[in-house]
């Protein structure tokens, strides 16, 4: 990760920053840290979800890795691997693909776990706490190493495990229903290196 020397006093100041690139940055303690590119298997899974959910809710309500969420804590923003947004977000995100704290949370946020203990901890603990704080109704943690999909549902302000999907289980959302896809089919194209 590349850390830039630019310092920001507020999230609003950060939002006005433009370095002339398409790079994504996390704002951590006022400094920008470049977000590394996603792995090929993360992109494959996210694209499959994008296609499946676009058929279910419409293409305007699905977003890939470029959607930014303002969150509390550090870093101040996250880029989920896949998100289903609300109808009201479609117009709100036309100028900038950022869901701010005062806005309603997305319907569903998905993170695909990259290999490594730091990445696992980030998706299973840190991001879980930040998305819970935003009151995102449903959070999926897709773990290619374990070939599982942990579906968390917000209940009384806290994430509870709704279901864990694997094998021939049909992939389904507690908010949006079933997809035309099993967990095994989702992971079939993922080639993990030992």
Coordinates of C-alpha atoms in Angstrom, one line a residue:
X1 CA 0.0 0.0 0.0
X2 CA 1.3 3.4 -0.9
X3 CA 0.8 6.2 1.7
X4 CA 0.6 9.7 0.3
X5 CA 1.9 12.7 2.2
X6 CA -1.3 14.8 1.8
X7 CA -3.1 15.4 5.1
X8 CA -6.8 16.0 5.5
X9 CA -8.5 17.7 8.4
X10 CA -12.0 16.4 7.6
X11 CA -13.8 13.9 5.4
X12 CA -15.3 16.8 3.4
X13 CA -11.8 18.1 2.6
X14 CA -10.8 14.6 1.5
X15 CA -13.9 14.4 -0.8
X16 CA -12.8 17.5 -2.7
X17 CA -9.3 16.0 -3.4
X18 CA -8.6 14.8 -6.9
X19 CA -5.2 13.5 -7.9
X20 CA -6.2 13.1 -11.5
X21 CA -6.1 9.2 -11.3
X22 CA -8.7 6.5 -10.8
X23 CA -6.9 5.3 -7.7
X24 CA -9.0 4.4 -4.6
X25 CA -7.8 5.6 -1.2
X26 CA -8.7 4.9 2.4
X27 CA -8.5 7.9 4.7
X28 CA -6.6 6.8 7.8
X29 CA -5.8 9.3 10.5
X30 CA -6.0 12.1 8.0
X31 CA -3.6 10.5 5.5
X32 CA -4.4 8.7 2.2
X33 CA -3.5 5.1 1.8
X34 CA -3.9 3.6 -1.7
X35 CA -6.2 0.6 -1.9
X36 CA -4.4 -2.2 -3.7
X37 CA -6.1 -3.9 -6.7
X38 CA -8.4 -6.8 -6.0
X39 CA -7.4 -10.4 -6.7
X40 CA -8.7 -12.1 -9.8
X41 CA -10.9 -14.5 -7.8
X42 CA -12.5 -11.6 -5.8
X43 CA -13.3 -9.9 -9.1
X44 CA -14.8 -13.1 -10.5
X45 CA -17.1 -13.7 -7.5
X46 CA -18.1 -10.0 -7.3
X47 CA -18.9 -9.9 -11.0
X48 CA -21.0 -13.1 -10.7
X49 CA -22.9 -11.5 -7.8
X50 CA -23.3 -8.3 -9.8
X51 CA -24.9 -10.2 -12.7
X52 CA -27.2 -12.3 -10.5
X53 CA -28.4 -9.3 -8.4
X54 CA -28.8 -7.1 -11.4
X55 CA -31.4 -9.5 -12.7
X56 CA -33.1 -9.5 -9.3
X57 CA -33.1 -5.8 -8.4
X58 CA -32.1 -4.0 -11.6
X59 CA -28.6 -2.9 -12.8
X60 CA -28.9 0.6 -11.3
X61 CA -29.0 -0.8 -7.7
X62 CA -25.8 -2.9 -7.9
X63 CA -22.3 -1.6 -7.4
X64 CA -18.9 -3.2 -7.6
X65 CA -15.7 -2.4 -5.8
X66 CA -15.7 1.4 -6.7
X67 CA -18.6 2.3 -4.3
X68 CA -17.3 4.2 -1.3
X69 CA -18.9 4.1 2.1
X70 CA -18.1 6.8 4.7
X71 CA -17.8 5.0 8.1
X72 CA -16.9 5.9 11.6
X73 CA -13.5 4.9 13.0
X74 CA -10.4 4.3 11.0
X75 CA -10.2 4.2 8.2
X76 CA -13.0 6.7 7.5
X77 CA -14.1 5.0 4.3
X78 CA -14.5 1.5 2.9
X79 CA -14.9 0.1 -0.6
X80 CA -17.0 -3.1 -0.4
X81 CA -16.4 -5.8 -3.0
X82 CA -20.1 -5.7 -3.9
X83 CA -23.1 -3.6 -2.7
X84 CA -26.8 -3.5 -3.3
X85 CA -28.0 0.1 -2.8
X86 CA -31.4 1.5 -2.2
X87 CA -33.6 3.1 -4.9
X88 CA -33.0 6.6 -3.4
X89 CA -29.2 6.1 -3.7
X90 CA -29.4 5.9 -7.5
X91 CA -29.9 9.6 -7.9
X92 CA -27.8 10.5 -4.9
X93 CA -24.7 8.7 -6.3
X94 CA -24.8 10.2 -9.8
X95 CA -22.2 12.9 -8.9
X96 CA -20.0 10.9 -6.6
X97 CA -20.2 7.2 -5.9
X98 CA -20.0 7.7 -2.1
X99 CA -22.7 6.9 0.5
X100 CA -22.2 9.5 3.3
X101 CA -23.1 9.0 7.0
X102 CA -26.3 11.1 6.8
X103 CA -27.6 8.9 4.0
X104 CA -29.5 5.7 4.5
X105 CA -27.3 2.6 4.5
X106 CA -27.1 0.2 1.6
X107 CA -29.3 -2.9 1.7
X108 CA -26.5 -5.4 1.4
X109 CA -22.7 -5.2 1.6
X110 CA -20.4 -8.0 0.6
X111 CA -16.8 -8.5 1.3
X112 CA -14.7 -11.3 -0.3
X113 CA -11.9 -12.4 2.0
X114 CA -8.4 -12.2 0.5
X115 CA -5.8 -14.7 1.7
X116 CA -3.9 -13.8 4.8
X117 CA -4.6 -13.3 8.5
X118 CA -4.7 -9.5 8.3
X119 CA -7.3 -9.6 5.5
X120 CA -9.4 -12.2 7.4
X121 CA -9.4 -10.0 10.5
X122 CA -10.3 -6.9 8.5
X123 CA -13.3 -8.6 6.9
X124 CA -14.5 -10.7 9.9
X125 CA -14.0 -8.1 12.6
X126 CA -13.1 -4.5 11.6
X127 CA -15.4 -4.1 8.6
X128 CA -18.2 -6.0 10.4
X129 CA -18.1 -3.5 13.3
X130 CA -18.1 -0.5 10.9
X131 CA -21.0 -1.9 8.7
X132 CA -22.9 -2.8 11.9
X133 CA -22.4 0.8 13.1
X134 CA -23.9 2.1 9.8
X135 CA -26.9 -0.2 10.3
X136 CA -26.4 -2.0 7.0
X137 CA -29.2 -4.6 7.2
X138 CA -27.3 -7.5 5.7
X139 CA -23.5 -8.2 5.5
X140 CA -22.0 -11.2 3.6
X141 CA -18.5 -12.4 4.2
X142 CA -17.5 -14.6 1.3
X143 CA -14.6 -16.8 2.2
X144 CA -13.0 -18.5 -0.9
X145 CA -10.5 -20.3 1.2
X146 CA -13.3 -22.0 3.2
X147 CA -15.8 -22.0 0.3
X148 CA -18.4 -20.5 2.6
X149 CA -20.7 -17.5 2.6
X150 CA -21.5 -16.1 6.1
X151 CA -24.7 -14.1 6.0
X152 CA -25.1 -11.7 8.9
X153 CA -28.4 -9.9 9.6
X154 CA -28.8 -6.8 11.7
X155 CA -31.0 -7.6 14.7
X156 CA -31.6 -5.0 17.3
X157 CA -28.5 -3.1 16.1
X158 CA -26.2 -6.1 16.2
X159 CA -25.1 -8.5 13.5
X160 CA -26.3 -12.1 14.1
X161 CA -25.4 -15.1 12.0
X162 CA -28.5 -15.7 9.8
X163 CA -27.0 -18.6 7.7
X164 CA -23.8 -20.0 6.5
X165 CA -24.0 -21.2 2.9
X166 CA -21.7 -23.9 1.3
X167 CA -21.8 -26.7 -1.2
X168 CA -25.2 -27.1 -2.8
X169 CA -26.9 -24.5 -0.7
X170 CA -28.8 -22.0 -2.8
X171 CA -27.2 -18.5 -2.4
X172 CA -29.8 -16.3 -0.8
X173 CA -30.2 -13.0 0.9
X174 CA -32.3 -12.4 3.9
X175 CA -33.4 -9.1 2.5
X176 CA -33.7 -9.9 -1.2
X177 CA -34.4 -13.6 -1.6
X178 CA -32.7 -16.4 -3.5
X179 CA -30.4 -16.2 -6.5
X180 CA -30.2 -18.7 -9.3
X181 CA -26.9 -20.0 -8.0
X182 CA -25.5 -22.5 -5.4
X183 CA -22.4 -21.8 -3.2
X184 CA -20.6 -24.6 -5.1
X185 CA -21.3 -22.9 -8.4
X186 CA -20.0 -19.6 -7.0
X187 CA -16.7 -21.1 -6.0
X188 CA -16.3 -23.4 -9.0
X189 CA -14.3 -21.0 -11.0
X190 CA -12.1 -19.9 -8.1
X191 CA -8.7 -21.5 -8.3
X192 CA -6.9 -21.1 -5.0
X193 CA -3.2 -21.4 -4.8
X194 CA -1.7 -23.1 -1.8

